[in-house]
Coordinates of C-alpha atoms in Angstrom, one line a residue:
X1 CA -17.4 9.5 5.4
X2 CA -19.5 6.4 5.8
X3 CA -19.3 4.9 9.0
X4 CA -17.6 1.2 9.7
X5 CA -20.8 -0.1 10.8
X6 CA -22.6 0.8 7.5
X7 CA -19.5 -0.1 5.6
X8 CA -20.2 -3.8 7.3
X9 CA -23.6 -4.0 6.3
X10 CA -23.0 -2.8 2.8
X11 CA -20.3 -5.4 2.7
X12 CA -22.3 -8.1 4.0
X13 CA -25.0 -7.4 1.1
X14 CA -22.1 -6.9 -1.6
X15 CA -20.3 -10.1 -0.4
X16 CA -23.5 -12.3 -0.3
X17 CA -25.2 -11.2 -3.5
X18 CA -25.4 -13.9 -5.9
X19 CA -28.6 -12.5 -8.3
X20 CA -28.2 -11.4 -11.7
X21 CA -26.0 -8.2 -12.2
X22 CA -24.7 -8.4 -8.8
X23 CA -21.2 -8.7 -7.5
X24 CA -20.1 -12.4 -7.3
X25 CA -19.6 -13.7 -3.5
X26 CA -16.0 -13.1 -2.3
X27 CA -13.8 -15.8 -1.2
X28 CA -10.7 -16.3 0.9
X29 CA -8.1 -19.0 0.7
X30 CA -4.8 -19.5 3.1
X31 CA -2.2 -21.7 2.0
X32 CA 1.2 -22.5 3.5
X33 CA 4.4 -21.2 2.0
X34 CA 2.8 -19.4 -0.8
X35 CA 1.1 -22.6 -2.1
X36 CA 0.5 -23.5 -5.8
X37 CA -2.0 -22.4 -8.2
X38 CA -5.1 -24.8 -8.2
X39 CA -6.0 -26.9 -11.2
X40 CA -8.6 -25.5 -13.5
X41 CA -10.6 -26.7 -16.7
X42 CA -9.8 -30.5 -17.7
X43 CA -7.1 -30.8 -15.0
X44 CA -9.4 -30.4 -12.0
X45 CA -12.0 -32.6 -13.6
X46 CA -9.3 -35.2 -13.8
X47 CA -8.4 -35.0 -10.4
X48 CA -12.1 -34.9 -9.4
X49 CA -12.6 -38.3 -11.2
X50 CA -9.4 -39.8 -9.6
X51 CA -9.6 -38.6 -5.9
X52 CA -13.2 -37.7 -5.5
X53 CA -14.4 -34.0 -4.7
X54 CA -11.8 -31.8 -3.2
X55 CA -11.9 -31.6 0.5
X56 CA -11.9 -28.2 2.1
X57 CA -8.4 -26.9 3.1
X58 CA -8.6 -26.6 7.1
X59 CA -6.8 -23.4 7.1
X60 CA -9.4 -21.8 4.6
X61 CA -12.1 -23.4 6.2
X62 CA -11.3 -22.0 9.7
X63 CA -10.8 -18.6 8.7
X64 CA -13.2 -16.2 10.2
X65 CA -11.4 -12.7 9.7
X66 CA -8.7 -11.3 7.4
X67 CA -7.2 -7.8 7.6
X68 CA -4.2 -6.7 5.5
X69 CA -2.5 -3.2 5.6
X70 CA 0.0 -2.6 2.8
X71 CA 2.1 0.5 3.1
X72 CA 5.5 1.5 1.4
X73 CA 8.9 2.0 3.0
X74 CA 9.8 2.6 5.5
X75 CA 6.8 1.3 7.0
X76 CA 5.9 -2.4 6.9
X77 CA 3.0 -4.0 5.5
X78 CA 1.2 -6.7 8.0
X79 CA -1.7 -9.2 7.6
X80 CA -3.6 -10.4 10.7
X81 CA -5.7 -13.6 10.4
X82 CA -8.2 -15.2 12.9
X83 CA -9.1 -18.8 12.8
X84 CA -11.6 -21.0 14.5
X85 CA -9.7 -24.1 14.3
X86 CA -11.3 -27.6 13.8
X87 CA -9.9 -31.0 15.0
X88 CA -7.9 -31.2 11.6
X89 CA -6.4 -27.5 11.9
X90 CA -2.3 -27.9 11.2
X91 CA 0.1 -27.0 13.6
X92 CA 1.5 -23.6 13.1
X93 CA 4.8 -22.1 14.2
X94 CA 6.5 -18.6 14.3
X95 CA 8.4 -18.5 10.8
X96 CA 6.1 -20.5 8.7
X97 CA 5.0 -18.7 5.6
X98 CA 1.3 -18.1 4.8
X99 CA -0.3 -16.8 1.7
X100 CA -3.6 -15.1 1.6
X101 CA -5.7 -14.9 -1.4
X102 CA -8.8 -12.9 -1.5
X103 CA -11.7 -12.5 -4.3
X104 CA -13.7 -14.5 -6.8
X105 CA -13.4 -18.1 -7.9
X106 CA -11.5 -20.9 -6.8
X107 CA -8.2 -19.4 -7.0
X108 CA -8.5 -15.8 -6.2
X109 CA -5.5 -13.2 -6.5
X110 CA -3.2 -13.2 -3.8
X111 CA -3.0 -9.9 -1.6
X112 CA -0.3 -10.9 0.9
X113 CA 2.5 -13.5 1.7
X114 CA 4.6 -13.5 5.0
X115 CA 6.0 -15.3 7.8
X116 CA 3.9 -15.8 11.1
X117 CA 5.7 -13.4 13.8
X118 CA 2.8 -13.6 16.5
X119 CA 0.7 -16.3 17.5
X120 CA -2.1 -15.8 20.2
X121 CA -6.0 -15.9 20.9
X122 CA -8.6 -16.5 23.3
X123 CA -12.0 -18.1 23.8
X124 CA -11.2 -20.7 21.3
X125 CA -10.2 -18.2 18.4
X126 CA -6.5 -18.3 17.2
X127 CA -5.0 -15.2 15.9
X128 CA -1.6 -15.0 13.5
X129 CA -0.1 -12.0 12.5
X130 CA 1.9 -12.2 9.3
X131 CA 5.0 -10.0 9.0
X132 CA 6.7 -8.3 5.9
X133 CA 9.0 -10.1 4.1
X134 CA 11.0 -7.0 4.1
X135 CA 11.4 -7.2 7.9
X136 CA 15.0 -8.5 7.8
X137 CA 16.2 -5.2 6.0
X138 CA 15.1 -3.4 9.2
X139 CA 17.9 -5.1 11.2
X140 CA 20.7 -4.1 8.6
X141 CA 22.5 -1.2 9.2
X142 CA 25.9 -0.3 8.2
X143 CA 28.6 2.4 7.0
X144 CA 29.3 1.9 3.3
X145 CA 30.0 3.6 0.1
X146 CA 29.2 2.7 -3.4
X147 CA 30.8 4.1 -6.7
X148 CA 29.0 4.1 -10.0
X149 CA 26.0 2.4 -9.1
X150 CA 22.6 2.9 -10.5
X151 CA 19.2 2.8 -8.2
X152 CA 18.1 -0.6 -9.4
X153 CA 21.5 -2.1 -8.8
X154 CA 21.4 -1.0 -5.1
X155 CA 17.9 -2.1 -4.7
X156 CA 18.9 -5.4 -5.9
X157 CA 21.9 -5.7 -4.0
X158 CA 20.4 -4.9 -0.9
X159 CA 17.3 -7.2 -1.5
X160 CA 19.7 -9.9 -1.9
X161 CA 21.1 -9.6 1.5
X162 CA 17.4 -10.5 2.9
X163 CA 17.2 -13.5 0.1
X164 CA 14.4 -11.1 -1.4
X165 CA 13.1 -11.9 -4.8
X166 CA 13.5 -8.6 -7.0
X167 CA 10.1 -7.6 -8.6
X168 CA 9.4 -4.6 -10.9
X169 CA 12.3 -2.0 -10.2
X170 CA 12.8 1.0 -12.3
X171 CA 16.3 1.9 -13.4
X172 CA 16.0 5.3 -11.6
X173 CA 18.9 7.7 -11.1
X174 CA 22.7 6.7 -11.4
X175 CA 25.2 7.6 -8.4
X176 CA 28.7 8.4 -9.0
X177 CA 29.3 7.8 -5.2
X178 CA 26.8 7.2 -2.5
X179 CA 27.5 6.9 1.2
X180 CA 25.4 5.3 3.6
X181 CA 25.4 5.2 7.5
X182 CA 24.3 3.2 10.2
X183 CA 21.5 5.7 11.6
X184 CA 19.2 4.2 9.2
X185 CA 18.6 0.8 8.1
X186 CA 18.7 -0.6 4.7
X187 CA 15.1 -0.8 4.5
X188 CA 15.0 3.1 5.4
X189 CA 17.6 3.7 2.8
X190 CA 15.7 2.0 0.0
X191 CA 12.6 4.5 1.2
X192 CA 15.0 7.7 0.8
X193 CA 16.4 6.6 -2.4
X194 CA 13.2 6.0 -3.6
X195 CA 11.6 9.0 -2.6
X196 CA 14.7 11.0 -4.1
X197 CA 13.9 9.3 -7.3
X198 CA 10.1 10.0 -7.1
X199 CA 8.8 6.6 -6.7
X200 CA 7.7 4.3 -3.7
X201 CA 9.5 1.0 -2.6
X202 CA 7.2 -2.1 -1.4
X203 CA 6.8 -5.7 -1.1
X204 CA 4.0 -7.0 -3.5
X205 CA 1.4 -9.9 -2.6
X206 CA 4.0 -12.6 -3.7
X207 CA 6.8 -11.2 -1.5
X208 CA 8.8 -9.4 -4.2
X209 CA 10.5 -6.1 -4.1
X210 CA 9.2 -3.4 -6.0
X211 CA 10.3 0.0 -6.5
X212 CA 9.0 2.1 -9.5
X213 CA 6.7 4.8 -10.3
X214 CA 2.9 4.4 -11.0
X215 CA 2.0 3.6 -14.6
X216 CA -0.6 1.9 -16.7
X217 CA -4.4 2.1 -16.7
X218 CA -6.4 2.2 -13.3
X219 CA -7.0 -1.2 -12.0
X220 CA -10.5 0.2 -11.6
X221 CA -13.1 3.3 -11.9
X222 CA -15.5 3.8 -9.0
X223 CA -18.5 6.2 -9.3
X224 CA -20.6 8.1 -6.6
X225 CA -23.9 6.5 -6.2
X226 CA -22.8 3.5 -8.1
X227 CA -20.0 1.4 -6.3
X228 CA -18.0 4.2 -4.4
X229 CA -19.1 3.2 -0.8
X230 CA -17.1 6.0 1.1
X231 CA -15.0 8.9 0.3
X232 CA -13.2 11.6 2.0
X233 CA -11.4 14.1 -0.3
X234 CA -8.6 16.3 1.2
X235 CA -8.1 18.8 -1.7
X236 CA -6.1 21.9 -1.4
X237 CA -6.8 25.0 -3.4
X238 CA -3.6 26.1 -5.5
X239 CA -4.5 29.5 -5.5
X240 CA -3.9 30.1 -1.7
X241 CA -0.3 30.8 -1.3
X242 CA 1.8 30.3 1.9
X243 CA 2.0 32.9 4.8
X244 CA 5.9 33.7 5.2
X245 CA 5.2 35.8 8.5
X246 CA 5.5 39.5 8.8
X247 CA 8.8 41.2 8.2
X248 CA 11.1 42.8 10.9
X249 CA 12.2 46.1 11.2
X250 CA 15.3 45.1 9.4
X251 CA 13.7 44.9 6.5
X252 CA 14.2 48.5 5.6
X253 CA 17.8 47.6 5.3
X254 CA 17.1 44.8 2.9
X255 CA 17.6 42.3 5.6
X256 CA 15.6 39.4 6.5
X257 CA 15.3 36.7 9.3
X258 CA 16.3 33.2 8.4
X259 CA 12.4 32.2 8.5
X260 CA 11.3 35.2 6.6
X261 CA 13.7 35.4 3.6
X262 CA 11.9 34.6 0.3
X263 CA 13.3 32.1 -2.0
X264 CA 14.4 33.5 -5.3
X265 CA 11.5 34.4 -7.7
X266 CA 9.0 34.4 -4.6
X267 CA 8.1 38.4 -5.3
X268 CA 6.8 37.0 -9.0
X269 CA 5.2 34.1 -7.7
X270 CA 3.3 36.2 -5.0
X271 CA 2.1 38.9 -7.3
X272 CA 5.1 41.1 -7.0
X273 CA 4.9 42.1 -3.4
X274 CA 8.1 43.8 -2.2
X275 CA 10.0 43.0 1.1
X276 CA 8.0 44.8 4.0
X277 CA 4.9 45.3 1.8
X278 CA 2.8 42.5 3.2
X279 CA 4.5 39.6 4.3
X280 CA 3.0 37.2 1.7
X281 CA 5.5 35.0 -0.5
X282 CA 5.5 32.0 -2.4
X283 CA 5.1 28.8 -0.6
X284 CA 8.3 26.8 0.7
X285 CA 10.2 25.0 -1.8
X286 CA 8.4 26.8 -4.5
X287 CA 5.3 24.6 -4.3
X288 CA 2.7 27.3 -5.2
X289 CA 1.4 29.5 -7.8
X290 CA -1.8 29.4 -9.7
X291 CA -1.8 27.1 -12.7
X292 CA -0.1 24.3 -10.4
X293 CA -1.8 20.9 -10.2
X294 CA -3.7 20.9 -6.8
X295 CA -2.3 18.8 -4.1
X296 CA -4.3 16.8 -1.7
X297 CA -5.4 13.2 -1.1
X298 CA -8.5 11.0 -1.2
X299 CA -9.4 8.3 1.1
X300 CA -12.2 5.7 -0.4
X301 CA -14.0 2.7 0.6
X302 CA -15.0 0.4 -2.2
X303 CA -16.1 -3.4 -2.8
X304 CA -13.1 -5.7 -2.2
X305 CA -10.5 -5.0 -4.9
X306 CA -7.6 -7.2 -4.7
X307 CA -5.6 -5.9 -7.4
X308 CA -5.4 -2.6 -5.5
X309 CA -1.9 -2.5 -4.5
X310 CA 0.9 0.2 -3.6
X311 CA 1.3 2.5 -6.9
X312 CA -1.8 1.2 -8.3
X313 CA -4.0 3.8 -10.2
X314 CA -7.4 4.1 -9.6
X315 CA -10.1 6.3 -10.9
X316 CA -13.2 8.1 -9.4
X317 CA -15.9 9.9 -11.0
X318 CA -19.4 11.7 -10.2
X319 CA -18.1 12.8 -6.9
X320 CA -20.0 15.6 -5.4
X321 CA -19.0 18.9 -7.0
X322 CA -16.2 17.1 -8.7
X323 CA -13.9 16.8 -5.6
X324 CA -12.4 13.4 -6.1
X325 CA -13.0 13.0 -9.6
X326 CA -9.9 11.9 -11.8
X327 CA -7.1 9.6 -11.5
X328 CA -5.3 8.7 -8.2
X329 CA -2.3 6.5 -7.3
X330 CA -2.6 4.4 -4.0
X331 CA -0.2 5.0 -1.3
X332 CA -1.6 2.9 1.3
X333 CA -4.0 0.1 1.1
X334 CA -6.3 -2.2 3.4
X335 CA -8.3 -4.9 2.5
X336 CA -10.7 -6.8 4.9
X337 CA -12.5 -9.9 4.9
X338 CA -15.1 -11.9 7.1
X339 CA -17.2 -14.5 5.8
X340 CA -20.9 -13.6 5.9
X341 CA -19.8 -9.8 6.1
X342 CA -18.1 -9.5 2.7
X343 CA -14.8 -8.1 1.3
X344 CA -14.0 -4.6 1.6
X345 CA -11.2 -2.2 0.3
X346 CA -10.1 0.8 1.8
X347 CA -7.3 3.1 0.1
X348 CA -5.5 6.3 0.3
X349 CA -4.6 8.2 -2.8
X350 CA -2.7 11.2 -4.3
X351 CA -3.0 12.8 -7.3
X352 CA -1.6 10.8 -10.4

């Protein structure tokens, strides 16, 4: 894995490049309450003729660093912003909603929207932490039962209790009867149902609730020695079966202890080993066997990619020894931006 210092220098080189064939310089934009898209084309020219050249927004002009961490439920995403306020810097208070955009052009893609939850700073710097819009769901706990409800119905019902806007939600399974208890929050119950259905639950860059499986084409393909700045692959050999422990003396009588009894069909998965013949069995839950797709994950560092979000597909190629080549699904994403240093994205992916 390439170190952070080198990442910063590479980010600066990439972020500041303006020559032919290089990446455009990244930009950041911070606006209140989500903001509105900027006018483009003839509209922008007309505004400039009537009002003169647009003045820099005080929030955007004062930004010196931004860091975004995106995670699926039950975790909460967050955004940290650091400003060097000028005399025209607006007054901000806890609860004010800000939107961060990163990328190229005058109106780059949004990467985070959320309310201010913490205000601090020192030495003239102002530091803000934006919280996830799903945070109110972490404070709602109840004992309740639901009959003949679908996964999407429950997601939308619970989102409404926190005034959240539903985004892309898969239909998912249906439940003849579902009971929840107050030992977990509604946000945790969303995560549990999503995990059981096989897909994540998260808030997108516009503050909308999403709960769906990964689909579509990769948002980007990065290659080793080309634009993949850092790679750490944690791949596992599927040919190695789990060790279930040595059988006790009771094995002679056909008995096993609770932790040693092989699952049904384990003998076939383990090559036909009989009880007491060697202690090798199939992996817990049947997650073994030659021919199964290798489990694992990759951690990557790439030039800033604002479209990379939770459940986004991305592809890698040309990795040393092929370790990392293929299509992956993002399960954690971090964006980092600083003027003069560039825009870097880090992500963790699991096999698609």
